[in-house]
Short mmCIF file of C-alpha atoms in Angstrom, two decimals:
data_model
loop_
_atom_site.label_atom_id
_atom_site.label_comp_id
_atom_site.label_asym_id
_atom_site.label_seq_id
_atom_site.Cartn_x
_atom_site.Cartn_y
_atom_site.Cartn_z
CA MET A 1 -16.97 27.16 -43.94
CA SER A 2 -13.49 27.69 -45.32
CA PHE A 3 -10.47 27.69 -43.09
CA LEU A 4 -6.73 27.70 -43.43
CA VAL A 5 -5.34 24.16 -43.32
CA PRO A 6 -2.21 23.98 -41.18
CA SER A 7 0.98 22.52 -42.57
CA VAL A 8 1.50 18.77 -42.55
CA ARG A 9 4.57 19.20 -40.35
CA LEU A 10 2.56 21.11 -37.77
CA SER A 11 -0.12 18.41 -37.76
CA TRP A 12 2.46 15.64 -37.41
CA ASP A 13 4.14 17.60 -34.60
CA ARG A 14 0.79 17.67 -32.76
CA ILE A 15 0.17 13.96 -33.39
CA ASP A 16 3.71 13.09 -32.29
CA ALA A 17 3.39 15.14 -29.11
CA TRP A 18 0.07 13.50 -28.23
CA LEU A 19 1.50 10.02 -28.84
CA ARG A 20 4.60 10.68 -26.76
CA MET A 21 2.44 11.84 -23.87
CA TYR A 22 -0.46 9.36 -23.95
CA ALA A 23 0.56 6.38 -26.15
CA PRO A 24 4.38 6.14 -26.19
CA THR A 25 4.28 2.54 -27.43
CA SER A 26 2.39 3.70 -30.51
CA TYR A 27 4.78 6.61 -30.99
CA GLU A 28 7.62 4.11 -31.32
CA LEU A 29 5.91 2.63 -34.39
CA LEU A 30 6.45 5.81 -36.43
CA ALA A 31 9.33 5.55 -38.86
CA PRO A 32 12.00 8.24 -39.19
CA PRO A 33 11.91 10.63 -42.17
CA ALA A 34 12.21 9.21 -45.67
CA ASP A 35 15.33 9.68 -47.78
CA PRO A 36 14.60 12.54 -50.24
CA ASP A 37 16.39 10.58 -52.97
CA ARG A 38 13.97 7.67 -52.48
CA ILE A 39 11.02 10.04 -52.75
CA GLU A 40 12.42 11.38 -56.02
CA ALA A 41 13.06 7.88 -57.35
CA ALA A 42 9.50 6.84 -56.51
CA GLN A 43 8.09 9.77 -58.45
CA GLU A 44 10.23 8.88 -61.44
CA GLU A 45 9.08 5.25 -61.42
CA MET A 46 5.41 6.21 -61.00
CA ARG A 47 5.77 8.96 -63.63
CA LEU A 48 3.99 11.61 -61.56
CA ARG A 49 4.88 14.26 -59.00
CA PHE A 50 3.80 13.73 -55.43
CA PRO A 51 1.72 16.57 -53.95
CA ALA A 52 3.66 18.81 -51.58
CA ASP A 53 1.72 17.59 -48.53
CA LEU A 54 2.66 13.96 -49.22
CA VAL A 55 6.32 14.86 -49.61
CA GLU A 56 6.14 16.83 -46.36
CA SER A 57 4.48 13.90 -44.59
CA LEU A 58 7.15 11.46 -45.79
CA LEU A 59 9.84 13.85 -44.59
CA CYS A 60 8.23 13.64 -41.16
CA HIS A 61 7.65 9.88 -41.10
CA ASP A 62 8.34 7.29 -43.77
CA GLY A 63 5.25 5.34 -42.79
CA LEU A 64 5.34 2.92 -39.87
CA LEU A 65 8.03 0.50 -38.73
CA LYS A 66 5.31 -2.15 -38.30
CA TRP A 67 1.53 -2.28 -38.39
CA GLY A 68 -0.33 -0.06 -35.97
CA ASN A 69 -3.79 1.49 -35.69
CA LEU A 70 -2.39 5.02 -35.43
CA LEU A 71 -4.74 6.72 -37.89
CA PRO A 72 -8.51 6.29 -38.39
CA GLY A 73 -7.93 5.20 -41.98
CA LYS A 74 -5.39 2.78 -43.36
CA PRO A 75 -1.82 2.69 -41.95
CA PRO A 76 0.56 5.11 -43.70
CA GLN A 77 3.18 3.32 -45.77
CA PRO A 78 6.87 3.94 -46.45
CA VAL A 79 7.90 5.13 -49.89
CA ALA A 80 8.97 1.66 -50.98
CA LEU A 81 5.57 0.12 -50.18
CA ILE A 82 3.71 3.00 -51.80
CA VAL A 83 5.54 2.14 -55.02
CA ASP A 84 5.02 -1.61 -54.53
CA HIS A 85 1.26 -1.24 -54.09
CA TRP A 86 1.00 1.16 -57.03
CA ARG A 87 3.00 -1.28 -59.19
CA MET A 88 0.83 -4.23 -58.10
CA CYS A 89 -2.39 -2.40 -58.98
CA GLU A 90 -0.95 -1.34 -62.34
CA GLU A 91 -0.04 -4.94 -63.12
CA ILE A 92 -3.47 -6.24 -62.10
CA ALA A 93 -5.32 -3.58 -64.11
CA GLY A 94 -3.05 -4.00 -67.13
CA ASP A 95 -5.09 -3.53 -70.28
CA ASP A 96 -8.35 -4.60 -68.67
CA MET A 97 -10.71 -1.73 -69.47
CA ASP A 98 -13.25 -3.10 -67.00
CA LEU A 99 -10.77 -2.14 -64.27
CA ARG A 100 -9.56 1.06 -65.91
CA GLU A 101 -12.87 2.66 -66.85
CA ALA A 102 -15.30 4.39 -64.51
CA TRP A 103 -18.46 2.52 -63.58
CA GLY A 104 -20.92 2.06 -60.75
CA PRO A 105 -22.49 4.64 -58.43
CA SER A 106 -19.15 6.28 -57.59
CA GLY A 107 -18.33 6.98 -61.24
CA GLU A 108 -14.76 5.80 -60.61
CA PRO A 109 -12.65 2.95 -61.96
CA TRP A 110 -11.20 0.10 -59.92
CA TRP A 111 -7.78 1.68 -60.43
CA HIS A 112 -6.20 4.75 -62.03
CA ILE A 113 -2.54 5.20 -62.83
CA ARG A 114 -2.53 8.65 -61.18
CA TRP A 115 -3.68 7.42 -57.78
CA ILE A 116 -1.03 7.33 -55.05
CA PRO A 117 -1.69 4.63 -52.40
CA TRP A 118 -0.08 6.51 -49.53
CA ALA A 119 -1.79 4.27 -46.93
CA HIS A 120 -3.11 0.75 -47.34
CA GLY A 121 -4.03 -2.47 -45.59
CA ASP A 122 -6.22 -5.56 -46.09
CA GLY A 123 -6.13 -5.01 -49.84
CA ASP A 124 -7.73 -1.55 -49.72
CA ALA A 125 -5.84 1.71 -50.08
CA GLN A 126 -6.34 5.32 -49.09
CA VAL A 127 -5.27 7.06 -52.27
CA ILE A 128 -4.35 10.59 -53.28
CA ASP A 129 -5.96 11.50 -56.59
CA MET A 130 -3.43 13.21 -58.87
CA ARG A 131 -5.60 13.45 -61.96
CA GLU A 132 -5.67 16.92 -63.43
CA GLY A 133 -8.47 19.20 -62.33
CA PRO A 134 -9.73 21.29 -59.43
CA GLU A 135 -9.95 18.26 -57.10
CA GLN A 136 -6.37 17.15 -57.61
CA GLY A 137 -4.82 16.07 -54.32
CA ARG A 138 -8.04 14.84 -52.69
CA LEU A 139 -8.13 11.67 -50.58
CA GLY A 140 -10.35 8.71 -51.29
CA THR A 141 -10.42 4.93 -51.18
CA ALA A 142 -9.48 2.29 -53.74
CA CYS A 143 -11.26 -0.91 -52.72
CA HIS A 144 -9.87 -4.30 -53.69
CA ASP A 145 -13.36 -5.60 -54.45
CA GLY A 146 -15.03 -2.53 -55.94
CA THR A 147 -14.47 0.87 -57.46
CA GLY A 148 -12.66 3.83 -56.01
CA HIS A 149 -14.68 6.49 -54.23
CA PHE A 150 -13.96 10.01 -53.03
CA GLY A 151 -17.31 11.31 -51.81
CA ASP A 152 -16.50 10.72 -48.14
CA GLY A 153 -12.82 11.66 -48.33
CA TRP A 154 -10.85 14.85 -47.68
CA PRO A 155 -9.76 17.63 -50.03
CA SER A 156 -6.11 16.93 -49.23
CA LEU A 157 -3.75 14.87 -47.10
CA ALA A 158 -3.00 18.03 -45.12
CA ALA A 159 -6.70 18.44 -44.25
CA TYR A 160 -6.94 14.81 -43.14
CA LEU A 161 -3.91 14.96 -40.85
CA ALA A 162 -5.07 18.29 -39.41
CA GLU A 163 -8.42 16.71 -38.52
CA VAL A 164 -6.68 13.75 -36.87
CA ALA A 165 -4.46 16.07 -34.81
CA ASP A 166 -7.44 18.20 -33.79
CA VAL A 167 -9.48 15.20 -32.64
CA LEU A 168 -6.60 13.80 -30.60
CA ASP A 169 -6.14 17.15 -28.89
CA ASN A 170 -9.74 18.28 -28.55
CA GLY A 171 -11.95 15.20 -28.85
CA GLY A 172 -14.43 14.25 -31.54
CA MET A 173 -14.34 11.77 -34.37
CA VAL A 174 -12.80 11.28 -37.80
CA ASP A 175 -14.90 9.50 -40.40
CA GLY A 176 -17.04 7.91 -37.70
CA CYS A 177 -14.05 6.72 -35.64
CA VAL A 178 -12.93 7.92 -32.23
CA PRO A 179 -9.56 7.37 -30.53
CA TYR A 180 -9.25 4.86 -27.69
CA LEU A 181 -6.40 3.39 -25.68
CA THR A 182 -5.93 -0.36 -25.37
CA ARG A 183 -5.16 -2.04 -22.07
CA ASP A 184 -1.49 -1.89 -23.09
CA GLY A 185 -1.68 1.86 -23.67
CA GLU A 186 -1.65 1.77 -27.47
CA LEU A 187 -3.71 4.13 -29.61
CA TRP A 188 -6.64 2.38 -31.24
CA TRP A 189 -9.20 4.01 -33.55
CA SER A 190 -12.63 2.40 -33.59
CA PHE A 191 -16.21 3.28 -34.42
CA GLU A 192 -17.93 5.33 -31.74
CA GLY A 193 -19.32 3.03 -29.07
CA ASP A 194 -17.32 0.00 -30.29
CA ALA A 195 -15.17 -0.02 -27.17
CA ASP A 196 -14.15 -3.67 -27.08
CA LEU A 197 -11.05 -5.26 -28.61
CA ASN A 198 -10.81 -9.04 -28.51
CA GLY A 199 -12.83 -9.13 -25.32
CA GLU A 200 -10.80 -6.39 -23.64
CA PRO A 201 -12.35 -2.97 -22.94
CA LEU A 202 -11.00 0.11 -24.70
CA THR A 203 -10.60 3.36 -22.78
CA PRO A 204 -11.54 6.72 -24.34
CA ALA A 205 -8.32 8.50 -25.28
CA PRO A 206 -7.42 11.67 -23.35
CA ALA A 207 -8.28 14.93 -25.11
CA PRO A 208 -6.24 17.56 -23.27
CA GLY A 209 -7.77 20.52 -25.07
CA ARG A 210 -11.35 19.28 -24.97
CA GLU A 211 -12.72 21.58 -22.28
CA ALA A 212 -11.35 24.71 -23.94
CA ALA A 213 -12.55 23.55 -27.36
CA LEU A 214 -16.03 22.78 -26.05
CA ALA A 215 -16.24 26.16 -24.34
CA ALA A 216 -15.32 27.89 -27.59
CA ARG A 217 -17.89 25.87 -29.52
CA ALA A 218 -20.61 26.50 -26.97
CA GLY A 219 -20.21 30.24 -27.51
CA ARG A 220 -21.34 30.04 -31.14
CA SER A 221 -24.56 31.80 -32.01
CA LEU A 222 -27.60 30.11 -33.53
CA ALA A 223 -27.00 32.02 -36.75
CA GLU A 224 -23.54 30.40 -36.94
CA LEU A 225 -24.99 26.98 -36.15
CA LEU A 226 -28.18 27.01 -38.23
CA GLY A 227 -27.88 29.94 -40.60
CA PRO A 228 -30.57 32.61 -40.88
CA PRO A 229 -34.09 31.91 -39.49
CA VAL A 230 -36.34 29.85 -41.74
CA ARG A 231 -39.63 31.11 -40.27
CA SER A 232 -41.26 34.43 -39.44
CA ALA A 233 -40.34 34.59 -35.76
CA GLY A 234 -42.97 37.17 -34.79
CA ASP A 235 -45.88 35.14 -36.13
CA GLY A 236 -44.45 31.93 -34.67
CA VAL A 237 -44.08 33.37 -31.16
CA ALA A 238 -47.75 34.37 -31.11
CA VAL A 239 -48.86 30.89 -32.24
CA ILE A 240 -46.68 29.04 -29.71
CA GLU A 241 -47.77 31.28 -26.83
CA ALA A 242 -51.43 30.75 -27.79
CA VAL A 243 -50.97 26.95 -27.77
CA ALA A 244 -49.17 27.14 -24.41
CA SER A 245 -51.97 29.29 -22.98
CA ASP A 246 -54.56 26.76 -24.07
CA TRP A 247 -52.49 24.07 -22.33
CA GLY A 248 -52.20 26.13 -19.16
CA VAL A 249 -48.43 26.63 -19.18
CA VAL A 250 -45.90 29.36 -19.84
CA LEU A 251 -43.07 27.92 -21.91
CA PRO A 252 -39.50 29.19 -21.51
CA ALA A 253 -38.75 32.24 -23.63
CA ASP A 254 -35.54 30.77 -25.11
CA TYR A 255 -37.48 27.79 -26.47
CA VAL A 256 -40.32 29.93 -27.81
CA SER A 257 -38.06 32.30 -29.72
CA VAL A 258 -35.96 29.54 -31.29
CA ALA A 259 -38.92 27.31 -32.17
CA ALA A 260 -40.64 30.27 -33.79
CA ALA A 261 -37.62 31.06 -35.98
CA TYR A 262 -36.33 27.55 -36.75
CA GLY A 263 -39.18 25.15 -36.01
CA ASP A 264 -40.80 22.45 -38.13
CA VAL A 265 -37.48 21.46 -39.69
CA LEU A 266 -35.10 18.50 -39.91
CA ILE A 267 -31.62 19.46 -38.71
CA SER A 268 -28.65 17.65 -40.26
CA ASP A 269 -31.01 14.88 -41.41
CA TYR A 270 -31.12 13.74 -37.78
CA VAL A 271 -33.19 15.91 -35.41
CA TYR A 272 -36.79 16.90 -36.08
CA PHE A 273 -37.49 20.21 -34.30
CA CYS A 274 -41.19 20.91 -33.87
CA GLY A 275 -42.26 24.53 -34.26
CA ALA A 276 -45.30 26.76 -34.26
CA ARG A 277 -47.11 25.11 -37.16
CA ASP A 278 -47.23 21.57 -35.80
CA LEU A 279 -46.82 22.04 -32.04
CA ARG A 280 -50.48 21.50 -31.13
CA ALA A 281 -51.02 18.43 -33.31
CA TYR A 282 -47.62 16.96 -32.42
CA GLY A 283 -48.32 17.29 -28.70
CA GLU A 284 -51.84 15.91 -28.88
CA GLU A 285 -50.78 12.86 -30.90
CA TRP A 286 -47.83 11.93 -28.71
CA SER A 287 -49.67 12.71 -25.48
CA ARG A 288 -52.02 9.91 -26.45
CA LEU A 289 -49.33 7.52 -27.75
CA LEU A 290 -47.09 7.91 -24.69
CA ALA A 291 -49.86 7.95 -22.08
CA ASP A 292 -48.95 4.51 -20.74
CA ALA A 293 -45.27 4.39 -21.70
CA PRO A 294 -43.29 3.20 -18.62
CA SER A 295 -40.05 4.71 -19.96
CA VAL A 296 -41.49 8.27 -19.99
CA PRO A 297 -42.11 9.23 -16.36
CA TRP A 298 -44.21 12.31 -17.16
CA PRO A 299 -47.50 12.89 -18.93
CA VAL A 300 -47.08 14.81 -22.18
CA LEU A 301 -48.73 18.17 -22.85
CA PRO A 302 -51.55 18.94 -23.31
CA SER A 303 -52.15 16.45 -20.45
CA PRO A 304 -52.19 18.42 -17.15
CA GLY A 305 -48.77 18.66 -15.52
CA GLY A 306 -47.18 17.33 -18.66
CA ALA A 307 -43.77 17.73 -20.27
CA LEU A 308 -43.46 19.45 -23.62
CA LEU A 309 -42.43 17.12 -26.44
CA TRP A 310 -40.49 19.41 -28.78
CA GLY A 311 -38.70 17.02 -31.12
CA HIS A 312 -37.23 13.62 -31.87
CA THR A 313 -34.28 12.03 -33.63
CA ILE A 314 -34.37 9.64 -36.57
CA GLU A 315 -33.25 6.93 -34.11
CA GLY A 316 -36.49 7.30 -32.14
CA ASP A 317 -35.15 9.35 -29.21
CA ARG A 318 -37.78 11.80 -27.87
CA LEU A 319 -36.84 15.30 -26.70
CA PHE A 320 -38.78 17.01 -23.92
CA LEU A 321 -38.85 20.09 -21.73
CA VAL A 322 -39.86 19.32 -18.13
CA ALA A 323 -40.96 22.04 -15.70
CA GLN A 324 -38.95 22.27 -12.48
CA ALA A 325 -40.09 23.40 -9.04
CA ASP A 326 -38.23 26.71 -9.40
CA GLY A 327 -40.09 27.59 -12.61
CA THR A 328 -37.29 26.64 -15.02
CA TRP A 329 -37.56 23.91 -17.64
CA ASN A 330 -34.92 21.21 -18.21
CA VAL A 331 -34.22 19.35 -21.44
CA CYS A 332 -34.90 15.65 -20.88
CA ALA A 333 -34.85 12.75 -23.30
CA PHE A 334 -36.17 9.27 -23.76
CA ARG A 335 -33.16 7.51 -25.29
CA ARG A 336 -34.53 4.71 -27.42
CA GLY A 337 -31.22 2.89 -27.85
CA TRP A 338 -30.80 2.73 -24.07
CA GLY A 339 -34.48 2.45 -23.21
CA ASP A 340 -34.05 5.03 -20.46
CA TRP A 341 -34.93 8.57 -19.40
CA GLN A 342 -32.23 11.21 -19.08
CA ASP A 343 -32.50 14.61 -17.39
CA THR A 344 -29.70 16.75 -18.82
CA GLY A 345 -29.99 19.38 -16.07
CA LEU A 346 -29.76 22.09 -18.75
CA GLY A 347 -32.26 24.63 -20.01
CA PHE A 348 -33.30 24.65 -23.64
CA GLY A 349 -31.01 27.42 -24.89
CA GLU A 350 -27.85 26.02 -23.31
CA TRP A 351 -28.58 22.43 -24.34
CA PHE A 352 -29.75 23.16 -27.88
CA ARG A 353 -26.83 25.40 -28.77
CA GLY A 354 -24.33 23.09 -27.07
CA ALA A 355 -25.67 20.00 -28.82
CA LEU A 356 -25.56 21.60 -32.26
CA ALA A 357 -22.04 22.90 -31.62
CA GLY A 358 -20.77 19.45 -30.60
CA ALA A 359 -19.99 20.96 -27.20
CA LEU A 360 -21.87 18.44 -25.03
CA ALA A 361 -20.34 15.22 -23.79
CA THR A 362 -23.05 12.82 -24.97
CA ASP A 363 -23.04 9.23 -26.17
CA TRP A 364 -26.45 9.29 -27.83
CA LEU A 365 -26.17 12.23 -30.24
CA PRO A 366 -23.75 12.65 -33.14
CA GLN A 367 -20.62 14.58 -32.19
CA TRP A 368 -21.26 17.23 -34.79
CA GLU A 369 -18.79 19.74 -36.06
CA PRO A 370 -19.91 23.26 -35.08
CA GLY A 371 -22.05 23.94 -38.14
CA PRO A 372 -23.65 25.43 -39.98
CA HIS A 373 -26.06 22.52 -40.07
CA PRO A 374 -28.30 21.73 -43.02
CA VAL A 375 -31.85 22.82 -42.11
CA ASP A 376 -34.65 21.32 -44.21
CA PRO A 377 -38.25 22.49 -43.71
CA VAL A 378 -40.65 19.61 -43.16
CA ASP A 379 -43.84 19.71 -45.20
CA ALA A 380 -47.11 19.88 -43.33
#
């Protein structure tokens, strides 16, 4: 989906405000604005023009006063160190065509003269690609021990900083990292679940806009989250209801309609969602395999009184619907990584839409952006 990227100054204003409120020690690490004359001199020495979003960023903060883990990527650098790192890489590459020419899976060189190392640390740099072409201005990485790569980067510095600001305000992750606070109250980005720093626990960072953002995400329709149906819903409903009748149950209507329209697919290369075609065989197989599993406290349909197994993740988590005394069905899960059973307390429609929209507070599913998700039919 396309969207309007906010200005760099607006994103830095949001980041600054968050830091002042929740991590004032980290806020003090941000340098004041760069001297415009130094920015101009740097462009002259490097013989290229900086993109407007980099200039705007430097006019907000000329990097950091000292090292800090303020961004999920490398620390932003002052103008002088941007030039120093660029000059060092130019000197190392020299006339060595092995370093200048593209090679390897990324199809990139070790270094290119039109890369701007706006952030760097530990020998690696987050670079802005200023080569001519439609992707000019994109962000990628120049590794000290390999080639550059841009496949997992951002289309611009402005897009990257906007994502950082949004995650600080509303929760989520950037490039697999989530914001934490150290015991001393400093901002610290780390991989999700890696909440330990030198033996000290990290605390999840406050996300003041999270509840409002989650509510907005949860209101998205399935068409927005998954695109148009991939199956003939009418035919699928009849098949699922016939299977349920044979098993002696009436399955919830919200599950039946969604499974009929979107079933037998892999969602975002992560969740297998069983539908009309495979429901009977899927249930029969796993009813047998899980019959004596101590971690699943229910029999599995078609066993009498069983829970409906309706999907699984690539990590081995199993997704169920369990009938309640009042006639409703709750989404429950066997979480393989935890080796436990979780009752979400939510019906299928609310849980499924919320999970796909990234609107559920969960530590065992990816914190997805709100779609649309890739939906790949699974062959019979």
